[in-house]
Amino acid sequence: MWKSPPRLVSLLDRIVHVAFEELTLTSAIIQAITSDDPSVDDARTVLFLFVRDRLSAAIGDPVPERDEVEIVLGHVLLAALVSLTALRRPVEEVATMVRTSGRLVLSGALAAQAPA
């Protein structure tokens, strides 16, 4: 049986809650990585690769279109952190968004590979 969704969902949920606990730092990071300042390009790339590596580890099992799944989940996570910091959405609302997105994206990727 495929065990990745609980591990991935747990990671996404934890990231949101830790980000909320350090909201000022999270806000500064989000402002930096979403700016058009070319001096943060290298740091932005390092951060995105780090997050993508963690997502990949949490996904675990082989998943069809894995690169695309990791990229989509990375964007969902970024949107969630923007919602948390800039839009001041409640932490549980944002956590629910990432948990639901994690489950739906992985379910969709697996459904795409299922025989018709």
CSV table of C-alpha atoms in Angstrom, one decimal:
chain,number,residue,atom,x,y,z
A,1,MET,CA,0.0,0.0,0.0
A,2,TRP,CA,1.2,3.5,-0.9
A,3,LYS,CA,2.3,5.4,2.3
A,4,SER,CA,3.4,8.7,0.9
A,5,PRO,CA,0.3,10.9,1.4
A,6,PRO,CA,0.4,10.8,5.3
A,7,ARG,CA,4.2,11.6,5.3
A,8,LEU,CA,3.8,14.4,2.7
A,9,VAL,CA,0.7,15.8,4.4
A,10,SER,CA,2.4,15.8,7.7
A,11,LEU,CA,5.4,17.7,6.3
A,12,LEU,CA,3.3,20.3,4.6
A,13,ASP,CA,1.3,20.8,7.8
A,14,ARG,CA,4.4,21.1,9.9
A,15,ILE,CA,6.0,23.7,7.6
A,16,VAL,CA,2.9,25.9,7.9
A,17,HIS,CA,2.8,25.6,11.7
A,18,VAL,CA,6.5,26.3,12.1
A,19,ALA,CA,6.2,29.2,9.7
A,20,PHE,CA,3.3,30.6,11.8
A,21,GLU,CA,5.4,30.2,15.0
A,22,GLU,CA,8.1,32.4,13.3
A,23,LEU,CA,5.8,34.7,11.4
A,24,THR,CA,8.2,37.7,11.3
A,25,LEU,CA,11.0,35.6,9.9
A,26,THR,CA,8.7,33.8,7.5
A,27,SER,CA,7.4,37.1,6.3
A,28,ALA,CA,10.9,38.4,5.6
A,29,ILE,CA,11.8,35.2,3.7
A,30,ILE,CA,8.7,35.4,1.6
A,31,GLN,CA,9.3,39.0,0.8
A,32,ALA,CA,12.8,38.3,-0.2
A,33,ILE,CA,12.1,35.3,-2.4
A,34,THR,CA,9.2,37.0,-4.2
A,35,SER,CA,11.1,40.2,-4.9
A,36,ASP,CA,12.5,41.0,-8.3
A,37,ASP,CA,15.9,41.8,-6.7
A,38,PRO,CA,18.5,39.9,-8.7
A,39,SER,CA,20.8,39.8,-5.6
A,40,VAL,CA,18.6,37.1,-4.1
A,41,ASP,CA,18.5,34.9,-7.2
A,42,ASP,CA,21.1,32.4,-5.9
A,43,ALA,CA,19.5,32.2,-2.4
A,44,ARG,CA,16.0,31.8,-3.9
A,45,THR,CA,17.3,28.9,-6.1
A,46,VAL,CA,19.0,27.2,-3.1
A,47,LEU,CA,15.8,27.6,-1.0
A,48,PHE,CA,13.5,26.2,-3.8
A,49,LEU,CA,15.9,23.2,-4.3
A,50,PHE,CA,16.0,22.6,-0.6
A,51,VAL,CA,12.2,22.6,-0.3
A,52,ARG,CA,11.8,20.4,-3.4
A,53,ASP,CA,14.3,17.9,-2.0
A,54,ARG,CA,12.2,17.7,1.2
A,55,LEU,CA,9.0,17.3,-0.7
A,56,SER,CA,10.6,14.5,-2.8
A,57,ALA,CA,11.7,12.7,0.4
A,58,ALA,CA,8.2,13.0,1.8
A,59,ILE,CA,6.6,11.7,-1.4
A,60,GLY,CA,8.9,8.7,-1.2
A,61,ASP,CA,7.5,6.0,-3.5
A,62,PRO,CA,7.7,6.4,-7.2
A,63,VAL,CA,5.1,8.7,-8.5
A,64,PRO,CA,4.3,9.4,-12.2
A,65,GLU,CA,5.3,12.8,-13.3
A,66,ARG,CA,7.3,13.3,-10.1
A,67,ASP,CA,9.0,16.5,-11.2
A,68,GLU,CA,5.7,18.1,-12.0
A,69,VAL,CA,4.2,17.0,-8.7
A,70,GLU,CA,7.1,18.4,-6.8
A,71,ILE,CA,6.9,21.7,-8.7
A,72,VAL,CA,3.1,22.0,-8.2
A,73,LEU,CA,3.4,21.3,-4.5
A,74,GLY,CA,6.3,23.8,-4.2
A,75,HIS,CA,4.0,26.5,-5.7
A,76,VAL,CA,1.1,25.4,-3.4
A,77,LEU,CA,3.4,25.8,-0.4
A,78,LEU,CA,4.6,29.2,-1.6
A,79,ALA,CA,1.0,30.3,-2.0
A,80,ALA,CA,0.2,29.0,1.4
A,81,LEU,CA,3.1,30.9,3.0
A,82,VAL,CA,2.0,34.1,1.2
A,83,SER,CA,-1.5,33.6,2.5
A,84,LEU,CA,-0.2,33.1,6.0
A,85,THR,CA,2.2,36.1,6.0
A,86,ALA,CA,0.9,38.8,3.6
A,87,LEU,CA,-2.8,38.0,3.6
A,88,ARG,CA,-2.8,37.1,7.4
A,89,ARG,CA,-5.0,34.1,6.8
A,90,PRO,CA,-5.6,31.9,9.9
A,91,VAL,CA,-3.0,29.2,10.4
A,92,GLU,CA,-5.5,26.3,10.4
A,93,GLU,CA,-7.1,27.5,7.1
A,94,VAL,CA,-3.7,27.6,5.5
A,95,ALA,CA,-2.7,24.2,7.0
A,96,THR,CA,-6.0,22.7,5.7
A,97,MET,CA,-5.2,24.1,2.2
A,98,VAL,CA,-1.7,22.5,2.1
A,99,ARG,CA,-3.0,19.1,3.5
A,100,THR,CA,-5.8,19.0,1.0
A,101,SER,CA,-3.6,20.1,-1.9
A,102,GLY,CA,-1.0,17.4,-1.0
A,103,ARG,CA,-3.6,14.7,-1.0
A,104,LEU,CA,-5.3,15.9,-4.3
A,105,VAL,CA,-2.1,16.4,-6.3
A,106,LEU,CA,-0.7,12.9,-5.3
A,107,SER,CA,-4.1,11.3,-5.9
A,108,GLY,CA,-4.3,12.9,-9.3
A,109,ALA,CA,-0.8,11.8,-10.3
A,110,LEU,CA,-1.6,8.2,-9.3
A,111,ALA,CA,-5.0,8.2,-11.0
A,112,ALA,CA,-3.3,9.4,-14.3
A,113,GLN,CA,-1.2,6.2,-14.3
A,114,ALA,CA,-4.0,3.8,-13.5
A,115,PRO,CA,-5.0,1.5,-16.3
A,116,ALA,CA,-8.3,2.5,-18.0
